[in-house]
XYZ file of C-alpha atoms in Angstrom:
116
model
C 69.581 124.300 93.799
C 67.064 122.541 91.470
C 67.443 124.680 88.500
C 71.342 123.754 88.333
C 70.700 120.025 88.514
C 68.169 120.384 85.611
C 70.975 122.208 83.522
C 73.486 119.744 84.076
C 70.982 117.072 83.327
C 70.591 118.483 79.911
C 74.298 118.251 79.070
C 74.899 115.006 80.205
C 75.062 111.789 77.780
C 73.210 108.592 78.081
C 74.998 106.618 75.538
C 78.163 106.061 77.657
C 78.712 102.378 78.546
C 79.564 101.194 82.239
C 83.414 100.572 82.534
C 85.686 100.761 85.390
C 89.011 100.856 86.213
C 91.126 97.964 84.557
C 88.928 97.980 81.400
C 90.467 98.141 77.987
C 88.220 100.874 76.170
C 88.539 102.249 72.617
C 87.539 106.138 72.638
C 86.254 107.603 69.493
C 87.128 111.215 69.078
C 85.978 113.753 66.909
C 89.224 115.878 65.720
C 88.876 119.138 64.085
C 91.979 120.494 61.864
C 90.934 123.757 59.693
C 87.733 122.630 57.823
C 88.162 119.325 58.072
C 86.463 116.761 60.973
C 87.852 113.094 61.528
C 87.325 110.454 63.759
C 90.616 109.260 65.916
C 90.614 106.150 67.961
C 92.292 105.952 71.774
C 92.510 102.515 72.723
C 94.028 101.525 76.149
C 93.529 100.760 79.811
C 91.498 103.057 81.797
C 93.616 104.206 85.334
C 90.678 105.491 86.708
C 86.740 106.918 86.697
C 86.070 110.008 88.258
C 82.141 109.841 89.182
C 80.056 112.926 89.016
C 77.564 114.841 87.106
C 78.940 116.994 84.294
C 82.385 117.212 85.783
C 82.885 113.285 85.807
C 86.132 112.383 83.978
C 88.081 109.092 82.904
C 91.787 108.508 82.465
C 93.004 106.190 79.706
C 96.443 104.730 79.424
C 98.258 103.268 76.212
C 101.739 102.545 75.513
C 102.944 103.831 71.679
C 106.022 103.127 70.541
C 107.734 102.346 74.044
C 106.235 105.375 75.546
C 103.261 105.365 77.901
C 100.892 108.014 76.833
C 97.834 108.971 79.446
C 94.855 111.012 78.081
C 91.914 112.481 80.492
C 88.327 112.455 78.829
C 85.595 114.353 80.084
C 82.811 111.597 80.182
C 80.221 113.831 78.687
C 82.178 115.840 76.302
C 80.711 116.584 72.915
C 84.172 115.494 71.001
C 83.750 111.918 72.116
C 81.854 110.327 69.479
C 81.383 107.020 71.192
C 83.132 104.629 73.931
C 83.423 100.731 73.275
C 84.605 98.410 75.966
C 86.651 95.997 74.302
C 87.547 93.925 77.528
C 87.228 93.719 81.240
C 89.927 93.798 83.555
C 90.289 91.966 86.676
C 91.910 94.516 89.048
C 91.559 95.158 92.922
C 91.620 98.684 92.763
C 89.754 101.378 91.783
C 92.747 103.546 90.846
C 95.373 101.572 89.186
C 98.268 104.024 89.064
C 101.029 101.226 89.569
C 100.685 100.482 85.939
C 102.907 103.466 85.235
C 106.139 101.678 86.761
C 105.648 98.484 85.084
C 106.809 97.477 81.675
C 106.290 94.568 79.444
C 104.474 91.445 80.661
C 104.391 92.677 84.103
C 102.078 95.608 82.796
C 99.212 92.969 81.573
C 95.904 93.055 83.406
C 94.019 89.903 83.496
C 90.653 89.542 81.842
C 88.045 88.641 83.699
C 86.358 85.249 83.706
C 82.585 85.100 83.093
C 80.920 81.827 84.362
C 77.681 81.059 83.109
């Protein structure tokens, strides 16, 4: 069992910022098309974060041309260049699947206020 944990530690990324459901993130992906390589940004709200070791994932939802697009990203994927947290959201649940049924202003997430 010790060997498996050691191998998993080698493949884990340490540069992933702390974020949770409700936060808005920008995921910079490395896209390879033939011989060319480019960076594509996917920005949206985090619906869920599945914790774990190398199998941890997070789901991001954005609305593109009036159509909701969801994408599941492996947390420790080598194709993810970086993840930026744009804003922190104030939600009361760890999985905000209810956003799928909401449209327009109803689908907004309140931003978290930080008191100093």
